[in-house]
Short mmCIF file of C-alpha atoms in Angstrom, two decimals:
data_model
loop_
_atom_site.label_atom_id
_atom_site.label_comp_id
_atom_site.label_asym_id
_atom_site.label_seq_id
_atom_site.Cartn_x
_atom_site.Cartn_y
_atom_site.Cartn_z
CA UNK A 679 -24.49 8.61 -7.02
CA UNK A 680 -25.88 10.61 -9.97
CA UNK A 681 -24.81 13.96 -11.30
CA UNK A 682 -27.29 16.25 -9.44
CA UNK A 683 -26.52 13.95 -6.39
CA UNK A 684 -22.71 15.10 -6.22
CA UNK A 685 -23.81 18.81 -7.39
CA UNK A 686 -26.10 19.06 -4.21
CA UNK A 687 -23.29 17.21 -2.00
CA UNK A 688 -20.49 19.70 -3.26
CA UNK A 689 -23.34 22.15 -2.47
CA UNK A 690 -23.70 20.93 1.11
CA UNK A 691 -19.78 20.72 1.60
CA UNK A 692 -19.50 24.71 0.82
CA UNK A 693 -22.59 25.65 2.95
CA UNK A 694 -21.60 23.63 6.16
CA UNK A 695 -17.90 25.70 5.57
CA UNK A 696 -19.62 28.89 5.49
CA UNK A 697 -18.15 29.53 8.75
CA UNK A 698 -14.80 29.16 7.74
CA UNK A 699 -14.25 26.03 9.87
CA UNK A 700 -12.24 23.85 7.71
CA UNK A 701 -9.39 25.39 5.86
CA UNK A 702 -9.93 25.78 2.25
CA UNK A 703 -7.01 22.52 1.16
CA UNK A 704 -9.53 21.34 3.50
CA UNK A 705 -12.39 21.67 1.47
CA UNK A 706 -11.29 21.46 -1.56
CA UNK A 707 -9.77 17.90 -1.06
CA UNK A 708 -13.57 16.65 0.31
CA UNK A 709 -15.13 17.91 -3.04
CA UNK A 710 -12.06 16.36 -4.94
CA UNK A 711 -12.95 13.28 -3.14
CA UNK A 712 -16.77 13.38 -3.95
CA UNK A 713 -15.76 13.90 -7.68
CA UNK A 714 -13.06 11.07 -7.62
CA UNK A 715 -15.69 8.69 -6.49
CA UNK A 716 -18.05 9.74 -8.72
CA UNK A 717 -15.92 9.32 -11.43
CA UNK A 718 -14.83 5.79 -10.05
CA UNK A 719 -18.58 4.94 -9.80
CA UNK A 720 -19.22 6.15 -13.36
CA UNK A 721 -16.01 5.35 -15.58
CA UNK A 722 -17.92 5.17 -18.68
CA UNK A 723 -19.53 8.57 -18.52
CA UNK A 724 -18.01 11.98 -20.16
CA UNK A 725 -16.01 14.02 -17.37
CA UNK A 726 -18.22 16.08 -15.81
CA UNK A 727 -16.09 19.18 -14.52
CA UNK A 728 -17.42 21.91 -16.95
CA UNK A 729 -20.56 20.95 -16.01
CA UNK A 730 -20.22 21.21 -12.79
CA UNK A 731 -17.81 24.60 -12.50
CA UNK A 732 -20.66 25.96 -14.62
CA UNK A 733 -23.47 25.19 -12.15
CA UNK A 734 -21.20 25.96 -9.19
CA UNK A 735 -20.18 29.18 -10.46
CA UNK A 736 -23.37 30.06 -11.38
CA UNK A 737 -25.04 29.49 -8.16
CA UNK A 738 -22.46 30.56 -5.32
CA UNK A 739 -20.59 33.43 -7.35
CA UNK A 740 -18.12 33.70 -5.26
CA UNK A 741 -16.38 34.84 -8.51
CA UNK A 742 -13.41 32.25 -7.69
CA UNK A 743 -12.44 28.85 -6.83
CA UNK A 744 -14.96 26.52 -8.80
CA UNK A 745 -13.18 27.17 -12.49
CA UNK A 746 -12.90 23.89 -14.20
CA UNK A 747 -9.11 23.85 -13.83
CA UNK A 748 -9.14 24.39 -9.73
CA UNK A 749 -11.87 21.51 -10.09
CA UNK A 750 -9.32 19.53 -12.03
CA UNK A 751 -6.92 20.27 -9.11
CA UNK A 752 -8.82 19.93 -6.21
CA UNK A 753 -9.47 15.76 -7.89
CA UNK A 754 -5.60 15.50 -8.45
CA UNK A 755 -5.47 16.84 -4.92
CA UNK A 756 -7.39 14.41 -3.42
CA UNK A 757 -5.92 12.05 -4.99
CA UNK A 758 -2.05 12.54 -4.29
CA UNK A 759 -2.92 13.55 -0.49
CA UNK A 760 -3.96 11.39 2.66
CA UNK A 761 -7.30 12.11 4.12
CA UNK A 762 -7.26 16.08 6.08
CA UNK A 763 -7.22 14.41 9.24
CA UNK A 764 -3.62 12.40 8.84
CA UNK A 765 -1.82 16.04 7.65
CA UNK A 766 1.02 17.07 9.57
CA UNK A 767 1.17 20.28 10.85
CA UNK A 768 2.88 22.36 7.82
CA UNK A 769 0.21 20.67 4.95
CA UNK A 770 -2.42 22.05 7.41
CA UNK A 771 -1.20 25.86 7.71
CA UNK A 772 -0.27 25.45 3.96
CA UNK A 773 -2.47 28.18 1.51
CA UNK A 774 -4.53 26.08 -1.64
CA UNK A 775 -2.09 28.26 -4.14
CA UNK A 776 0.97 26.40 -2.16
CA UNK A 777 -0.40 22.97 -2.90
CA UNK A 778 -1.48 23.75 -6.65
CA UNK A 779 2.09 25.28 -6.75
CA UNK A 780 3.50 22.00 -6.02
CA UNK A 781 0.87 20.20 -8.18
CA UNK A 782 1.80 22.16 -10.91
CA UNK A 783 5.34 21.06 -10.57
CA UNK A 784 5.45 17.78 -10.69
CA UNK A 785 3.16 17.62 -13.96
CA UNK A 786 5.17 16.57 -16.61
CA UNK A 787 5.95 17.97 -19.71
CA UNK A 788 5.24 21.83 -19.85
CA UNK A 789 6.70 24.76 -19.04
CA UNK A 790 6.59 24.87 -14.82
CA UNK A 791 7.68 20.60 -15.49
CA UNK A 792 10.40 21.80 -17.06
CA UNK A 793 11.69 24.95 -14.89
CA UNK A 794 11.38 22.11 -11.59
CA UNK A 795 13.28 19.75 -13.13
CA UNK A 796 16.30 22.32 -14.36
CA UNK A 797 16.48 22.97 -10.72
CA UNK A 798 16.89 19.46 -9.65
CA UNK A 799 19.61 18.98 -11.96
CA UNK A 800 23.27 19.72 -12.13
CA UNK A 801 23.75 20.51 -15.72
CA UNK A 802 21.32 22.43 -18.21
CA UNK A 803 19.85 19.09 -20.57
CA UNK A 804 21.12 19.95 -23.90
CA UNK A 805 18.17 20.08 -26.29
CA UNK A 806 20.13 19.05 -29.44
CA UNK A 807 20.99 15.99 -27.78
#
């Protein structure tokens, strides 16, 4: 798959939604998909999200959903969830700012890291330690 050939599929994955009939987790995790492969197809090459949140904004200006960073998500989505189709009942009724919210989370060192795993614990971690 080349560049423009993921940039037209992503295309044809937001026009055949244009009804609304997938929910937008939905969608977003079949463009993170069509990114992941591309990127497994072409692990040499530069990381093509700015590119592509460029183009995408550009041409649908929808005015939100296709920054780089929700790109970035929506491959970390895809890649930490099953396929749509094998969600239970609560991931499907879930919002996209519920599953970033969760993303978010569990990424490691920074400041919403940090806040989830005070939470989990029984003491406050003692810095000076």
């Amino acid at each position: 798959m080349t560049e423009r050939e993921l940039i037209y599929e992503i295309y044809g994955l937001i026009e055949e939604n244009r009804g609304g009939q997938k929910s937008r987790p939905h969608l977003y995790w079949l463009i993170g998909s069509s990114m992941n492969r591309y990127a497994a197809e072409h692990p040499m090459q530069k990381d093509v999200t700015g590119v592509l949140a460029d183009r995408l904004e550009e041409s649908i200006k929808t005015g939100v959903g296709f920054s780089g960073r929700n790109l970035r998500y929506m491959r970390k989505f895809a890649q930490t969830m099953p396929h749509p189709d094998q969600w239970d009942e609560a991931a499907r009724k879930r919002r996209w700012t519920d599953h970033v919210k969760a993303m978010v989370q569990t990424e490691g060192p920074g400041r919403a890291g940090v806040k989830h795993l005070n939470r989990r614990l029984p003491f406050k971690p003692n810095p000076e330690q």
